[in-house]
Short mmCIF file of C-alpha atoms in Angstrom, two decimals:
data_model
loop_
_atom_site.label_atom_id
_atom_site.label_comp_id
_atom_site.label_asym_id
_atom_site.label_seq_id
_atom_site.Cartn_x
_atom_site.Cartn_y
_atom_site.Cartn_z
CA MET A 18 81.69 86.40 150.60
CA THR A 19 84.75 84.51 151.81
CA THR A 20 84.86 83.55 155.47
CA ILE A 21 88.37 83.09 156.86
CA MET A 22 89.49 81.85 160.27
CA ILE A 23 92.99 82.76 161.46
CA THR A 24 94.50 81.33 164.63
CA GLY A 25 97.09 83.41 166.43
CA ALA A 26 95.66 86.64 165.02
CA GLY A 27 96.82 88.99 167.74
CA ARG A 28 100.28 89.86 166.43
CA GLY A 29 102.84 89.40 163.68
CA ILE A 30 101.74 87.60 160.55
CA GLY A 31 98.40 86.64 162.08
CA LEU A 32 97.46 90.24 162.81
CA GLU A 33 98.44 91.33 159.32
CA LEU A 34 96.45 88.45 157.80
CA ALA A 35 93.43 89.68 159.76
CA ARG A 36 93.92 93.30 158.69
CA GLN A 37 94.28 92.46 155.03
CA SER A 38 91.36 90.03 155.08
CA VAL A 39 89.15 92.72 156.60
CA ALA A 40 90.33 95.13 153.88
CA LYS A 41 89.23 92.59 151.26
CA GLY A 42 85.73 92.72 152.71
CA TRP A 43 85.86 89.12 153.94
CA ASN A 44 84.15 87.75 157.01
CA VAL A 45 87.09 87.38 159.39
CA ILE A 46 87.33 85.27 162.52
CA GLY A 47 90.52 85.40 164.53
CA SER A 48 91.71 83.72 167.69
CA VAL A 49 93.90 84.94 170.53
CA ARG A 50 94.91 83.38 173.85
CA SER A 51 93.75 85.92 176.46
CA VAL A 52 90.84 88.18 177.30
CA GLU A 53 93.18 91.20 177.14
CA ALA A 54 94.34 90.28 173.63
CA GLN A 55 90.74 89.63 172.60
CA ARG A 56 89.71 93.12 173.70
CA ALA A 57 92.70 94.73 172.01
CA LEU A 58 92.12 92.99 168.68
CA ALA A 59 88.38 93.63 168.74
CA GLY A 60 89.13 97.31 169.35
CA ALA A 61 91.70 97.49 166.56
CA LEU A 62 89.60 95.57 164.02
CA PRO A 63 85.95 95.86 165.07
CA GLN A 64 84.84 94.40 161.72
CA MET A 65 86.09 90.93 162.71
CA ALA A 66 84.94 88.35 165.23
CA VAL A 67 87.57 87.54 167.86
CA LEU A 68 87.60 84.21 169.69
CA ASN A 69 89.56 83.51 172.85
CA PHE A 70 91.20 80.08 172.98
CA ASP A 71 94.57 78.41 173.32
CA VAL A 72 95.12 75.74 170.67
CA THR A 73 96.45 73.41 173.37
CA ASP A 74 93.22 73.64 175.39
CA HIS A 75 91.26 70.94 173.61
CA LYS A 76 88.19 71.22 175.82
CA ALA A 77 87.92 74.97 175.18
CA LEU A 78 88.25 74.35 171.44
CA GLU A 79 85.47 71.79 171.56
CA ASN A 80 83.20 74.15 173.51
CA ILE A 81 83.76 76.98 171.02
CA ALA A 82 83.16 74.69 168.06
CA ASN A 83 79.93 73.45 169.64
CA ALA A 84 78.66 77.04 169.66
CA PHE A 85 79.93 77.84 166.16
CA GLN A 86 77.41 78.35 163.36
CA ARG A 87 78.99 79.55 160.10
CA PRO A 88 80.79 77.84 157.20
CA ILE A 89 84.55 78.38 156.95
CA ASP A 90 86.02 78.81 153.47
CA VAL A 91 89.66 79.29 154.53
CA LEU A 92 91.31 78.15 157.75
CA ILE A 93 94.83 79.42 158.39
CA ASN A 94 96.53 77.57 161.22
CA ASN A 95 98.95 80.36 162.10
CA ALA A 96 99.30 80.00 165.89
CA GLY A 97 102.74 78.70 166.78
CA ILE A 98 105.82 79.26 168.93
CA LEU A 99 109.57 79.34 168.36
CA ASN A 100 110.33 78.94 172.07
CA PRO A 101 110.06 77.99 175.04
CA PRO A 102 112.87 75.39 174.94
CA SER A 103 115.74 77.13 176.68
CA ARG A 104 118.09 74.68 174.98
CA GLN A 105 117.39 73.35 171.48
CA SER A 106 120.27 71.05 170.57
CA THR A 107 120.26 67.34 169.91
CA LEU A 108 123.09 67.22 172.45
CA ASP A 109 121.43 69.42 175.08
CA MET A 110 117.63 69.60 175.01
CA ASP A 111 115.03 71.21 177.25
CA TYR A 112 112.59 68.31 176.96
CA ASP A 113 109.68 69.97 178.75
CA GLY A 114 109.98 72.93 176.39
CA PHE A 115 110.26 70.57 173.41
CA ALA A 116 107.04 68.81 174.47
CA GLN A 117 105.24 72.15 174.80
CA MET A 118 106.41 73.16 171.33
CA LEU A 119 105.07 69.94 169.81
CA ASN A 120 101.80 70.50 171.66
CA VAL A 121 101.39 74.00 170.22
CA ASN A 122 102.90 73.60 166.74
CA VAL A 123 101.66 70.12 165.83
CA MET A 124 98.81 68.87 167.98
CA GLY A 125 97.22 72.32 168.19
CA PRO A 126 96.68 72.76 164.44
CA MET A 127 95.51 69.16 164.14
CA LYS A 128 92.90 69.67 166.87
CA VAL A 129 91.72 72.97 165.34
CA VAL A 130 91.04 71.17 162.05
CA GLN A 131 89.22 68.35 163.82
CA VAL A 132 86.83 70.52 165.82
CA PHE A 133 86.03 72.97 163.01
CA LEU A 134 85.90 70.35 160.24
CA PRO A 135 82.07 70.27 160.03
CA PHE A 136 82.12 74.01 159.20
CA ILE A 137 85.03 73.69 156.80
CA ARG A 138 83.09 70.99 154.93
CA GLU A 139 80.29 73.54 154.46
CA GLY A 140 82.64 76.16 153.00
CA GLU A 141 82.96 77.24 149.40
CA ASN A 142 86.11 75.70 147.87
CA PRO A 143 87.28 74.88 151.41
CA ARG A 144 90.99 75.34 152.07
CA ILE A 145 93.25 74.68 155.04
CA ILE A 146 96.65 76.37 155.22
CA ASN A 147 99.03 75.17 157.92
CA ILE A 148 101.75 77.76 158.48
CA SER A 149 104.97 75.77 158.52
CA SER A 150 108.58 76.78 157.83
CA LYS A 151 111.38 75.89 155.48
CA MET A 152 113.23 74.99 158.67
CA GLY A 153 111.12 71.83 158.80
CA ARG A 154 112.16 70.60 155.35
CA MET A 155 114.03 67.30 155.38
CA ALA A 156 116.41 68.71 152.74
CA PHE A 157 117.36 71.61 155.07
CA SER A 158 119.86 69.93 157.39
CA HIS A 159 120.85 72.73 159.77
CA SER A 160 120.68 71.67 163.43
CA ASP A 161 120.04 74.96 165.23
CA ARG A 162 116.65 75.29 166.98
CA ILE A 163 116.05 71.61 166.40
CA ALA A 164 112.90 71.49 168.54
CA TYR A 165 111.28 74.09 166.29
CA ARG A 166 112.56 72.36 163.14
CA ALA A 167 111.24 69.02 164.32
CA SER A 168 107.83 70.50 165.16
CA LYS A 169 107.49 71.98 161.68
CA ALA A 170 108.64 68.73 160.07
CA ALA A 171 105.93 66.96 162.07
CA LEU A 172 103.36 69.55 161.00
CA ASN A 173 104.35 68.95 157.38
CA LYS A 174 103.65 65.24 157.77
CA VAL A 175 100.32 65.96 159.45
CA THR A 176 99.48 68.27 156.54
CA GLN A 177 100.18 65.50 154.02
CA ALA A 178 97.95 63.11 155.97
CA GLN A 179 95.14 65.66 156.31
CA ALA A 180 95.28 66.24 152.56
CA THR A 181 94.94 62.51 151.97
CA ASP A 182 92.07 62.13 154.45
CA LEU A 183 90.12 65.18 153.21
CA ARG A 184 90.63 64.96 149.45
CA GLU A 185 87.35 63.08 148.93
CA ASP A 186 85.58 65.90 150.78
CA GLY A 187 86.98 68.40 148.28
CA ILE A 188 89.06 70.14 150.95
CA THR A 189 92.48 71.45 149.90
CA VAL A 190 95.19 71.20 152.57
CA VAL A 191 98.67 72.70 152.16
CA ALA A 192 101.67 73.62 154.26
CA MET A 193 103.07 77.09 153.69
CA HIS A 194 106.40 78.74 154.44
CA PRO A 195 105.56 82.37 155.36
CA GLY A 196 109.04 83.65 154.59
CA TRP A 197 111.59 84.97 157.04
CA VAL A 198 109.43 87.70 158.53
CA GLN A 199 110.29 90.81 160.55
CA SER A 200 108.22 89.80 163.57
CA ASP A 201 108.83 88.88 167.21
CA MET A 202 109.72 85.41 165.97
CA GLY A 203 111.79 86.35 162.90
CA GLY A 204 113.54 89.42 164.31
CA PRO A 205 114.16 92.87 162.80
CA THR A 206 116.79 91.73 160.27
CA ALA A 207 114.49 89.26 158.50
CA ASP A 208 113.85 89.44 154.76
CA ILE A 209 110.24 90.60 154.50
CA THR A 210 107.61 92.49 156.48
CA PRO A 211 104.51 90.92 157.99
CA ALA A 212 102.47 92.86 155.41
CA GLU A 213 104.41 91.31 152.53
CA SER A 214 104.11 87.83 153.98
CA ALA A 215 100.39 88.15 154.68
CA SER A 216 99.67 89.55 151.23
CA GLY A 217 101.44 86.62 149.60
CA ILE A 218 99.72 84.06 151.80
CA LEU A 219 96.28 85.50 151.02
CA ASN A 220 97.06 85.64 147.30
CA VAL A 221 97.89 81.94 147.42
CA ALA A 222 94.79 81.22 149.51
CA GLU A 223 92.55 82.86 146.93
CA THR A 224 93.83 80.69 144.08
CA LEU A 225 94.34 77.32 145.79
CA THR A 226 92.74 74.33 144.08
CA LEU A 227 92.34 70.69 144.99
CA ASP A 228 95.10 69.85 142.50
CA GLN A 229 97.53 71.47 144.96
CA THR A 230 96.42 69.56 148.03
CA GLY A 231 99.18 67.90 149.99
CA THR A 232 101.88 70.28 148.77
CA PHE A 233 104.32 72.68 150.41
CA ILE A 234 104.10 76.26 149.08
CA ASP A 235 106.15 79.39 149.72
CA TRP A 236 104.45 82.67 150.67
CA ASP A 237 105.04 83.96 147.13
CA GLY A 238 103.37 80.95 145.51
CA THR A 239 106.56 79.01 144.74
CA SER A 240 106.30 75.25 145.26
CA ARG A 241 108.77 73.77 147.73
CA SER A 242 110.04 70.23 148.11
CA TRP A 243 109.47 68.49 151.41
#
């Protein structure tokens, strides 16, 4: 049976990924950032295990990993933020907010992989999916929300490097654009629902092979250029 870990599982795409993974009969582990969110998610989906950690709290991550005991077949690094920079322009930047965004969107996923890597190595056809965005593509030159764009571009580069470092271990690592999703982050006028995005992501996750490692993939399975 597939074991999947999903960070940021309390709402939006992450919550839908958890719901659909439970419906598949998988062993599901999700993370949230507060005790209240942990209780709420455990009540809504009692079939899954819910962990409480912030991806920026490296010591807490290490402590949880030290107590962890099961192989992980699929890790989805979904936790991320679009804000807090109050100003996201190259000409007017909230630098403290920018630093926090990089901490959550780039260093957080990298640390999650590092601490859970021993368990990913034990997984069956182990796969790591870093939820990125087309907004981080170098070919997509818009300048709005540049802090977010830069964080996703950095995550893409980290993904490429992880794929290189973990190929010999047989671990597939990809970046994935989840689509423009009707969530708190994407807004109500976005193109697709969280259910559609999650379904596509899980379909891709089920069929990923090592031949695809180090690539950028859309939620519907379409390959994207960097």
